[in-house]
Short mmCIF file of C-alpha atoms in Angstrom, two decimals:
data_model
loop_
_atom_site.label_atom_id
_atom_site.label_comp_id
_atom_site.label_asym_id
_atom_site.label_seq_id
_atom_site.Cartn_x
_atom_site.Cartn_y
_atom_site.Cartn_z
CA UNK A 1 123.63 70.21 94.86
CA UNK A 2 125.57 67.83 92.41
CA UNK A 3 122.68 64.94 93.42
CA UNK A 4 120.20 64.41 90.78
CA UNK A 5 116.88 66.25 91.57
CA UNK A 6 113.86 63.89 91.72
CA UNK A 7 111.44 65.52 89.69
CA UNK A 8 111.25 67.58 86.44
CA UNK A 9 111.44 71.11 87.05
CA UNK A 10 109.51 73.91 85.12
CA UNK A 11 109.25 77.34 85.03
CA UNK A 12 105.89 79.10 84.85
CA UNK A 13 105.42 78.97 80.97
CA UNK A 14 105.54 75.18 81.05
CA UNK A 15 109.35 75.14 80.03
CA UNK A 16 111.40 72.43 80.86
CA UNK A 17 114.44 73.86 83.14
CA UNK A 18 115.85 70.19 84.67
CA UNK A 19 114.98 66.94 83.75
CA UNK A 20 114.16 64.40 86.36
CA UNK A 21 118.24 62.63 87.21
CA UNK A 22 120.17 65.40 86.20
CA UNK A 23 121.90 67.78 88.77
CA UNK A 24 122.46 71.06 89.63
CA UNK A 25 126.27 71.82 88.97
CA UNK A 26 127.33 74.96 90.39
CA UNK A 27 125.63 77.90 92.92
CA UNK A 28 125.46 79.57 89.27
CA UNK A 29 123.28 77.22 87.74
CA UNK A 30 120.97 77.04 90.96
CA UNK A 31 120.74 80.71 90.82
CA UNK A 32 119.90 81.07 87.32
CA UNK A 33 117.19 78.35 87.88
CA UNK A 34 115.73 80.28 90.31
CA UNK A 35 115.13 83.26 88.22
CA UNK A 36 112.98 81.70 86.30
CA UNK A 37 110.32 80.57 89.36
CA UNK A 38 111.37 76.85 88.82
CA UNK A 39 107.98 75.03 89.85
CA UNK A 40 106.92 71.06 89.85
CA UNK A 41 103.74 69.39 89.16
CA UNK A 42 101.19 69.39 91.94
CA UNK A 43 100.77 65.24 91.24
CA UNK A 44 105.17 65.02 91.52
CA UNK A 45 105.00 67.49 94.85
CA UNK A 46 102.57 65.35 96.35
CA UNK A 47 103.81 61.90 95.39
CA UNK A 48 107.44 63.65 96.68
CA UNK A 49 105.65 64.31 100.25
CA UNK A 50 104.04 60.97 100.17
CA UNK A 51 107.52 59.80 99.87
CA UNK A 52 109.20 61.87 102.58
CA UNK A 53 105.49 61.08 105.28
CA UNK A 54 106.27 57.32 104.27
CA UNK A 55 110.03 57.40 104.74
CA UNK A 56 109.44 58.87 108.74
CA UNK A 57 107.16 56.60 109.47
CA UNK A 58 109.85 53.95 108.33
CA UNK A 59 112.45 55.59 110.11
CA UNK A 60 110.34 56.12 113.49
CA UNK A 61 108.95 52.24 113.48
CA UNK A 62 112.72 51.35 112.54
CA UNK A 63 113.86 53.22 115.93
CA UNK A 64 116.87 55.19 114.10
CA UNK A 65 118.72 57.71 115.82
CA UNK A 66 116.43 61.27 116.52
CA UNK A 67 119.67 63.19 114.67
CA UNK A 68 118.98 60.78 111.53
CA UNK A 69 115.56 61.63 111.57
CA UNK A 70 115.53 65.49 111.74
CA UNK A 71 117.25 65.02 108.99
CA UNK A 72 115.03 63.89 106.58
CA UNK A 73 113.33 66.55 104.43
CA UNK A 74 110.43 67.82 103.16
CA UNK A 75 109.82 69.59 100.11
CA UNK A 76 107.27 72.28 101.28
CA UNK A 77 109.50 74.97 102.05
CA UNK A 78 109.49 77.72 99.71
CA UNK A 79 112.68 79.72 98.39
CA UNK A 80 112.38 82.44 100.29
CA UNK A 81 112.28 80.13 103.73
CA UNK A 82 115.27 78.28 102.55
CA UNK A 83 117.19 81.46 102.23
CA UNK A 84 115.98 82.64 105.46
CA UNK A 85 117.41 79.39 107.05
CA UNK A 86 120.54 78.99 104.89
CA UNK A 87 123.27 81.22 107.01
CA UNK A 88 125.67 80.64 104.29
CA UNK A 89 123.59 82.25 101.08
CA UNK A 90 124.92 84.65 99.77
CA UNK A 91 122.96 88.26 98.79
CA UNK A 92 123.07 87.36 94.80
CA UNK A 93 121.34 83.80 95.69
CA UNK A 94 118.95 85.67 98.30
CA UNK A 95 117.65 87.90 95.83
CA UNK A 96 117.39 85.21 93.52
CA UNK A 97 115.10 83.54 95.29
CA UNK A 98 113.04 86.59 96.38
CA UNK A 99 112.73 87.39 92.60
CA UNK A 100 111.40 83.73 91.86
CA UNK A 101 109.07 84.30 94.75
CA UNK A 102 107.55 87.31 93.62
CA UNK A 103 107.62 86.97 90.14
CA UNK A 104 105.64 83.17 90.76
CA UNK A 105 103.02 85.92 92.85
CA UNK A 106 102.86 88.40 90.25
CA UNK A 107 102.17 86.07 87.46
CA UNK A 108 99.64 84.17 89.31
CA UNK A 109 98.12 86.44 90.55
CA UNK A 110 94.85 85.84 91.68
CA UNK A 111 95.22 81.89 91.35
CA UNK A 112 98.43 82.65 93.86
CA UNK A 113 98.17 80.42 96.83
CA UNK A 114 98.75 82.36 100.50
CA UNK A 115 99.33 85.20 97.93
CA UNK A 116 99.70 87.72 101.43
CA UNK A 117 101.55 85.59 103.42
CA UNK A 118 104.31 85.00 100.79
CA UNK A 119 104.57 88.71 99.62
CA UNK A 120 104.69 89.69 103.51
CA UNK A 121 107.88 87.38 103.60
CA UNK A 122 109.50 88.79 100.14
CA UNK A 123 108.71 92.11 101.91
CA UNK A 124 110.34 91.37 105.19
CA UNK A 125 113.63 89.30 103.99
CA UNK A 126 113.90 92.04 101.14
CA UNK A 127 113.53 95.12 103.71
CA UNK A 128 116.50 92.75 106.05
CA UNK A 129 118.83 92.81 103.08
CA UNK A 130 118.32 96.27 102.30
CA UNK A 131 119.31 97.47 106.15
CA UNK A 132 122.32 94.73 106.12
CA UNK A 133 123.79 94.99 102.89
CA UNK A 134 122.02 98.05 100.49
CA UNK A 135 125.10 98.07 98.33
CA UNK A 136 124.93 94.76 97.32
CA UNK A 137 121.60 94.62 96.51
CA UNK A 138 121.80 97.79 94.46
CA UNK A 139 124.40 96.25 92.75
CA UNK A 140 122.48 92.72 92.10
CA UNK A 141 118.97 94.36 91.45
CA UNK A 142 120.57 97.40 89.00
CA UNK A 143 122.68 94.31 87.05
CA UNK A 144 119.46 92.12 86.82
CA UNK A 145 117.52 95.34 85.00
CA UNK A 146 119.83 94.36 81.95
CA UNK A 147 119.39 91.06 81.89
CA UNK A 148 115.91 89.85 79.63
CA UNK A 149 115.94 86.54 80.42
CA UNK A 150 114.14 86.82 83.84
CA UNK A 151 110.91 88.75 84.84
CA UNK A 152 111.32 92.56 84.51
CA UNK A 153 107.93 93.16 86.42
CA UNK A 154 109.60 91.19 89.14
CA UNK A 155 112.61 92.97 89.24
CA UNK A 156 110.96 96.63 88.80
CA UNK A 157 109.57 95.46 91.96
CA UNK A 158 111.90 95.08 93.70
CA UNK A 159 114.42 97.16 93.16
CA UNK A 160 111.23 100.07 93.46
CA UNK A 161 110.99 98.72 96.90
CA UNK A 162 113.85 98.67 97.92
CA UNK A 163 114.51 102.31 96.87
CA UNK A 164 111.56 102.90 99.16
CA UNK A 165 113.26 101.24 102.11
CA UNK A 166 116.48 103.08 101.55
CA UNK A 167 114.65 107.01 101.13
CA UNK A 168 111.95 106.53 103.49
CA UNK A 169 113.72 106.78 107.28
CA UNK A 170 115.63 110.07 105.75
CA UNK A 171 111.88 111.31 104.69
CA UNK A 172 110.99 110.82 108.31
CA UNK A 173 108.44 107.88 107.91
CA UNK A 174 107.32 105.37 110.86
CA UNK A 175 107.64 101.83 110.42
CA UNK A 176 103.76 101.66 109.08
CA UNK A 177 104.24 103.85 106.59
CA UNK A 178 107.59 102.33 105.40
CA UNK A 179 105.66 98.92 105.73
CA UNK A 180 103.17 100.43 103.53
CA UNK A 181 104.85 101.71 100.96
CA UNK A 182 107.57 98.74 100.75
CA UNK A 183 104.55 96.20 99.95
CA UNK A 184 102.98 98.75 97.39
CA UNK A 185 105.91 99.05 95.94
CA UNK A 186 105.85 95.39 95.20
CA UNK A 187 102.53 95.10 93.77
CA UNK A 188 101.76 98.43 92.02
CA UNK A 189 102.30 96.40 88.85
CA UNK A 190 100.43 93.60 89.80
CA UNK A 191 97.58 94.17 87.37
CA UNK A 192 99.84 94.47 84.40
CA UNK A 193 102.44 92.06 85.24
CA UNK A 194 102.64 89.84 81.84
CA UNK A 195 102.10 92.84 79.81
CA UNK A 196 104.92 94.66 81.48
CA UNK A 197 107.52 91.87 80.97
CA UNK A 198 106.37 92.02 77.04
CA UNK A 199 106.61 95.57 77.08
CA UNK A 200 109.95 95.98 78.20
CA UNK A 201 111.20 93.21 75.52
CA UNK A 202 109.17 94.64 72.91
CA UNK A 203 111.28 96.74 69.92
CA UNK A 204 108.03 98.93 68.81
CA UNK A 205 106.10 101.85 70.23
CA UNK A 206 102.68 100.36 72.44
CA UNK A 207 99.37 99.08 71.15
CA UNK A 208 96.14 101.20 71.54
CA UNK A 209 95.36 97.85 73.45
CA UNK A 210 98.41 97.87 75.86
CA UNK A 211 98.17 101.88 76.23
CA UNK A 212 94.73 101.27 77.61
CA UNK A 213 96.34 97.88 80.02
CA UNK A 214 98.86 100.56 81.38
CA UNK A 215 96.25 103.34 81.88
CA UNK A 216 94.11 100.80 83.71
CA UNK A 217 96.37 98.63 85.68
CA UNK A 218 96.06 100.87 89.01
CA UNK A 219 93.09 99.90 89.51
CA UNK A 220 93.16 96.44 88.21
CA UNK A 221 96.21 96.03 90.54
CA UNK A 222 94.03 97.07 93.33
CA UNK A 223 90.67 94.97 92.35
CA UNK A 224 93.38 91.97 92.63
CA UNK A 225 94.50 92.60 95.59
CA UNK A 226 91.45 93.04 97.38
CA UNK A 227 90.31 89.84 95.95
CA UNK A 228 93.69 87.96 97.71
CA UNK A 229 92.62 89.22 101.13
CA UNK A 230 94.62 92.74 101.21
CA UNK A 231 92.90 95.29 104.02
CA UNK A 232 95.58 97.36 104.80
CA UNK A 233 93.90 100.76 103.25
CA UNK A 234 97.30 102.66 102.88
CA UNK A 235 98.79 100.20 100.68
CA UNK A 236 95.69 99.99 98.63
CA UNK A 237 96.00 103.91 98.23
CA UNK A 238 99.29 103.93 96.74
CA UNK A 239 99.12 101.25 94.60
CA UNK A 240 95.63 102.59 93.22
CA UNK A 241 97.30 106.34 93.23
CA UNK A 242 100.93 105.85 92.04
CA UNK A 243 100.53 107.42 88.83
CA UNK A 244 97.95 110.18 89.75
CA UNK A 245 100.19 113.84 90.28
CA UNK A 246 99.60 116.70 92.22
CA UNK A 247 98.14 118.98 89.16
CA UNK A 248 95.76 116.46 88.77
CA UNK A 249 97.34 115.13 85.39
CA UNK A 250 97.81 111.65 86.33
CA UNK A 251 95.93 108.21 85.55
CA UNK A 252 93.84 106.53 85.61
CA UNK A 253 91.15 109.11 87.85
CA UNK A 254 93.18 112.59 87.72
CA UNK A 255 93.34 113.05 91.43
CA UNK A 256 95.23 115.51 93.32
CA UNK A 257 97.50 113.88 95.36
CA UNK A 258 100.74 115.25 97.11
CA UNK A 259 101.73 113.01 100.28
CA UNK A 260 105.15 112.31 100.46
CA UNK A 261 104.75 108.36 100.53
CA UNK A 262 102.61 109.07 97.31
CA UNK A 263 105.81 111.07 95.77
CA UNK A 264 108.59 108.52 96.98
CA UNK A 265 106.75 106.05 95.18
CA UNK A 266 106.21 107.32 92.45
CA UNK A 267 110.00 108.21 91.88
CA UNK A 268 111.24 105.04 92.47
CA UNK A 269 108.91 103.90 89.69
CA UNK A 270 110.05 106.15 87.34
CA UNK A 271 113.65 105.67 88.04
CA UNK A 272 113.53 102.26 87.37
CA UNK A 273 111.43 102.16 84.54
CA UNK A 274 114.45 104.88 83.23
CA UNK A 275 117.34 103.17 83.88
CA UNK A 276 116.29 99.66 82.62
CA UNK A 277 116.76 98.69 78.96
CA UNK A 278 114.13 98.58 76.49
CA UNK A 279 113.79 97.07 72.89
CA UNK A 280 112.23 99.96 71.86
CA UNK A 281 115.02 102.91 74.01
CA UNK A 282 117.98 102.48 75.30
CA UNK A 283 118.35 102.53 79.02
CA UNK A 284 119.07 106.59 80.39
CA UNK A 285 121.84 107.23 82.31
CA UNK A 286 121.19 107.04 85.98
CA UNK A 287 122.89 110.56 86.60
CA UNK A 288 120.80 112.19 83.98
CA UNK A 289 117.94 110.61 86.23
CA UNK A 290 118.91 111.41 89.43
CA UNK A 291 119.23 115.14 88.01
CA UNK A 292 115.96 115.25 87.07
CA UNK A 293 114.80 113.98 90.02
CA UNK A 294 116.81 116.23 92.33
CA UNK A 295 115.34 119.11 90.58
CA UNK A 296 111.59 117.91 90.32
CA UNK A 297 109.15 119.12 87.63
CA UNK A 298 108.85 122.90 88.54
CA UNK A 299 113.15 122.80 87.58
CA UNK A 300 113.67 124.23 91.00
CA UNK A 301 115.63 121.86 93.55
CA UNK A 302 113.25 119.10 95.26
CA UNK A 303 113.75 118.66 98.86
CA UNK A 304 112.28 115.04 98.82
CA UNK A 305 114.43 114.21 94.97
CA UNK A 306 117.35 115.87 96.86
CA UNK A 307 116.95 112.83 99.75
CA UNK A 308 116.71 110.07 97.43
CA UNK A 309 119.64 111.12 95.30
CA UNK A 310 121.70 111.48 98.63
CA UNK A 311 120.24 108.07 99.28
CA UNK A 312 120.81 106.30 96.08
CA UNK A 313 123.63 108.74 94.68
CA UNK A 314 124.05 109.53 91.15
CA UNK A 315 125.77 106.34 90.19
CA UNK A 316 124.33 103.75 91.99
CA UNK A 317 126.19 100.23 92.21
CA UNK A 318 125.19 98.05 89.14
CA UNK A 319 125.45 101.04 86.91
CA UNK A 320 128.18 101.69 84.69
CA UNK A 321 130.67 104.89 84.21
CA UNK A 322 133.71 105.88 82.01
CA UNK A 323 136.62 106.92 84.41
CA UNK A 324 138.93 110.18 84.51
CA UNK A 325 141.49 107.59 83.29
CA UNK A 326 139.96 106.29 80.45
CA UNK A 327 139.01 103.13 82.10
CA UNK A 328 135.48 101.88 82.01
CA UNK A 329 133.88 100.10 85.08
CA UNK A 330 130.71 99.18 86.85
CA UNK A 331 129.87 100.83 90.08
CA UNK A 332 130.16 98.66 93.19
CA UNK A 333 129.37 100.81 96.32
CA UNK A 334 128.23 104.67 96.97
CA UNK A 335 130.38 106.74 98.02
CA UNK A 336 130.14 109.32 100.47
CA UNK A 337 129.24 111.89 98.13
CA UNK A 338 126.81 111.32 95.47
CA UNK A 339 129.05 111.58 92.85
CA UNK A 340 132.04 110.03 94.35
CA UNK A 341 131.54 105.86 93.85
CA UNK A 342 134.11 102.88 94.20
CA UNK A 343 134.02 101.38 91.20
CA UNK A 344 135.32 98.33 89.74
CA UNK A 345 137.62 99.03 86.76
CA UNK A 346 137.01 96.55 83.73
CA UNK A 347 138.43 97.81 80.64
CA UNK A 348 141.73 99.31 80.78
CA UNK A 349 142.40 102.51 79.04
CA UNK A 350 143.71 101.17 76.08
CA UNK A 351 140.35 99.20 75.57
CA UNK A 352 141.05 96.46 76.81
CA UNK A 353 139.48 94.06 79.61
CA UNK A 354 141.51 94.05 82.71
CA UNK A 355 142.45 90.19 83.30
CA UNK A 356 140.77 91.28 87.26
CA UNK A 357 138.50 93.83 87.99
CA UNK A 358 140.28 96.67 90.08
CA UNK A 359 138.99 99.01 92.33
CA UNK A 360 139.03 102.34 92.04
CA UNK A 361 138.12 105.15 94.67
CA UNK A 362 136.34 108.15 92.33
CA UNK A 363 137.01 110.39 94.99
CA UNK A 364 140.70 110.69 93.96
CA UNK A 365 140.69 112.80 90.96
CA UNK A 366 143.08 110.53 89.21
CA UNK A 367 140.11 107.92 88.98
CA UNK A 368 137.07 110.44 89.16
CA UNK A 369 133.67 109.11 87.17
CA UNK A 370 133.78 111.15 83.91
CA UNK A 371 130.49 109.69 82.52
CA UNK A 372 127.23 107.66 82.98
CA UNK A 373 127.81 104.73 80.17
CA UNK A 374 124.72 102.83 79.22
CA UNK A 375 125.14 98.93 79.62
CA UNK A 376 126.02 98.09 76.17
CA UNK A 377 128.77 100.05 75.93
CA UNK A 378 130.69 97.73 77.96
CA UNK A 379 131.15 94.62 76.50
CA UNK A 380 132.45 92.46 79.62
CA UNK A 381 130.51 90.37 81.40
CA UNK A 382 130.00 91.04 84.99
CA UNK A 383 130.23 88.27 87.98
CA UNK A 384 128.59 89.61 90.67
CA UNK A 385 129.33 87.30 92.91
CA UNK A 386 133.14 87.62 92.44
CA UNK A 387 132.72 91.63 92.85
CA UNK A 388 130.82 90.99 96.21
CA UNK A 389 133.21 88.42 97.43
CA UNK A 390 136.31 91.32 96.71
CA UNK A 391 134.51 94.10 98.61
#
C-alpha cells in the first residue's frame, strides 16, 4: 500500500481500475478494488514473474542475507491466499477478496483456470469466517446486496452459502453434506451468472429470452460444472434440483424432490433473491421473509423455516429497522431472540444523523425494533468497518 503498483490493473470488462505508478491510498480503496476482480494482462503477469525469477537469482549469486531473500515476492498468489496468510485482515477485506475470487470464477466460467481448486478455497475460508465471526459477515454480505456496483451473482452466492453453513449443523447434517451444499450454494447460478447481474440492475419486467436463461440455467450450471472437473454427485444434484419443489411444480424437469439439503437450499436462495434490491422491486423486508419462511407454503409452521429463522433471526445484521424510539438504525448482531437485535442507531428521532452510531440493545423495550425499513429509507451511509471495529 501507498507504493505505486507496477502494472495496470483491470477488472473483468476490460475497465481500467489503476494505472501503472499510481497507488493504492487507503484499506478502502484496496477493498473497493477488489470487488471488482481487479486482474492484469497475462504478457504484464509474466514479464512481473520474469522480474521477481531474475531478481533471486541476483540476490542468490549476490550472497545476500537468507531473511532478505524470503522476502522477495511473487505475484502468483491469489486473493483469497493472501487473506488466508494476512493475520491482520480484517472480515470486510476477507470477504472482499472471496467475492473477487468467485465472481472472477463465475464469470469465467468454463475458461476459469483451476476453476475447483479455487472455489474449494472460497468454500473453505468462507465456511472459517462463518464459524468465527457469522455476525460480521451477515452484516458485510447483507450491506453488499445494496450496493450495484459489484457482482450480485457473486454476492447471492455467497451470502446463500453462508446461510447454508449457519442452518445446516441445527438441521442435523454431517460435514459431507454441509460440504455439499456450501459449494452448491456457490455455483447454483453458475450458468446464468452475467444474466443475473443484468437482471438484478435491470428497471423492467424479463425478456421471453432471459425467462427461458433462468428456466434453463440448472442445468446449464450443471453441464459447466461437469465440464471443469466436478464429480462430487451430491453437489451436482442440488445445483441441477434447486428450483424443482416437492409438488412437482418446479423447473426446469418438474421433479419431486423433498430432502432437507434440497429445502435449505432452496430457502436461502429465495431469501436472498428477496431481500436484495432490484431496479424493477424494491428490496422486501427481511421479517416479512423470515415469516414466510417460518410458516412454509402449506401456512402451517415449518420445522426446517422455523431453524433457519432461529438461525438467521428476523432482522439479520446488515438489515435495517425503525426503533421503538423513533430512531432508525442498521442491525449489527442477532440477538438472542429472533426479534431482539443490537442495532446501531443512525438517525436520531428528530431525523437527524447521529454525529456516531450508537448502540442499542432491542431487547429493552425502550429501544425495541418497531419495523423492517427497506435500504433507501435511510439515507446515511454505512462504514462497516467502523461498526465492526465498535462491537
Amino acid at each position: 500500500m501507498h507504493e505505486p503498483v507496477p502494472v495496470n490493473i483491470w477488472d473483468a470488462k476490460g475497465v481500467l481500475l489503476l494505472r501503472k505508478g499510481e497507488t493504492i491510498t487507503s484499506e478502502q480503496h484496496r477493498g473497493v478494488l477488489l470487488l471488482h476482480a481487479p486482474v492484469v494482462l497475462a504478457s504484464d503477469w509474466q514479464a512481473l514473474n520474469y522480474g521477481y525469477t531474475a531478481s533471486l537469482d541476483r540476490m542468490v549469486r549476490d550472497n545476500q542475507a537468507l531473511n532478505r531473500i524470503a522476502g522477495l515476492r511473487a505475484l502468483s498468489a491469489s486473493p483469497a491466499e493472501v487473506a488466508a496468510r494476512d493475520a491482520g485482515v480484517s472480515v470486510p477485506e476477507a470477504w472482499a477478496e472471496l467475492h473477487a475470487t468467485l465472481a472472477a470464477l463465475l464469470h469465467q466460467g468454463a475458461s476459469a483456470h483451476q476453476f475447483l481448486e479455487r472455489v474449494l478455497r472460497v468454500q473453505s475460508q468462507g465456511e472459517q469466517l462463518w464459524h468465527d465471526q457469522a455476525d460480521n459477515s451477515l452484516l458485510v454480505l447483507v450491506q453488499l446486496l445494496f450496493d450495484t456496483r459489484v457482482s450480485y451473482s457473486a454476492t447471492h452466492a455467497l451470502l446463500a452459502a453462508g446461510l447454508c453453513a449457519l442452518v445446516a449443523p441445527l438441521a442435523g447434517l454431517d460435514e459431507k453434506q454441509r460440504r455439499a451444499l456450501v459449494l452448491a450454494a456457490l455455483t447454483m447460478n453458475l450458468g446464468m451468472t452475467r444474466e443475473h447481474d443484468e437482471m438484478a440492475r435491470q428497471p423492467g419486467p424479463l425478456s421471453s429470452a432471459q425467462r427461458k436463461v433462468v428456466r434453463e440455467h440448472p442445468q446449464q450450471s450443471v453441464a459447466l460444472l461437469r465440464q471443469l472437473g466436478v464429480l462430487d454427485a451430491e453437489w451436482i444434484r442440488l445445483v441441477a434440483q434447486h428450483h424443482e419443489k416437492p409438488d412437482g411444480t418446479g423447473y426446469p424437469k418438474g421433479e419431486r424432490v423433498d430432502r432437507i439439503t434440497h429445502r435449505l437450499l432452496q430457502m436461502a436462495d429465495v431469501y436472498v433473491a428477496c431481500i436484495s434490491p432490484r431496479k424493477s422491486r424494491g428490496a422486501l423486508l427481511s421479517q416479512q421473509v423470515a415469516r414466510e419462511l417460518y410458516m412454509g407454503g402449506h401456512r402451517a409452521p415449518d420445522q426446517l423455516g422455523a431453524l433457519f429463522v432461529k438461525s438467521v433471526g428476523f432482522y439479520p445484521p446488515g438489515s435495517y429497522v425503525r426503533l421503538a424510539s423513533g430512531e432508525l438504525g442498521v442491525v449489527v448482531r442477532r440477538g438472542e431472540k429472533a426479534n431482539e437485535p443490537r442495532v446501531a442507531a443512525l438517525v436520531g428521532r428528530q431525523g437527524l444523523p447521529l454525529g456516531e452510531p450508537v448502540l442499542r440493545d432491542t431487547a429493552d423495550p425502550t429501544w425495541a425494533v418497531a419495523a423492517s425499513l427497506p435500504p433507501g429509507e435511510v439515507k446515511v451511509i454505512v462504514n462497516v468497518d467502523r461498526l465492526i471495529a465498535r462491537g
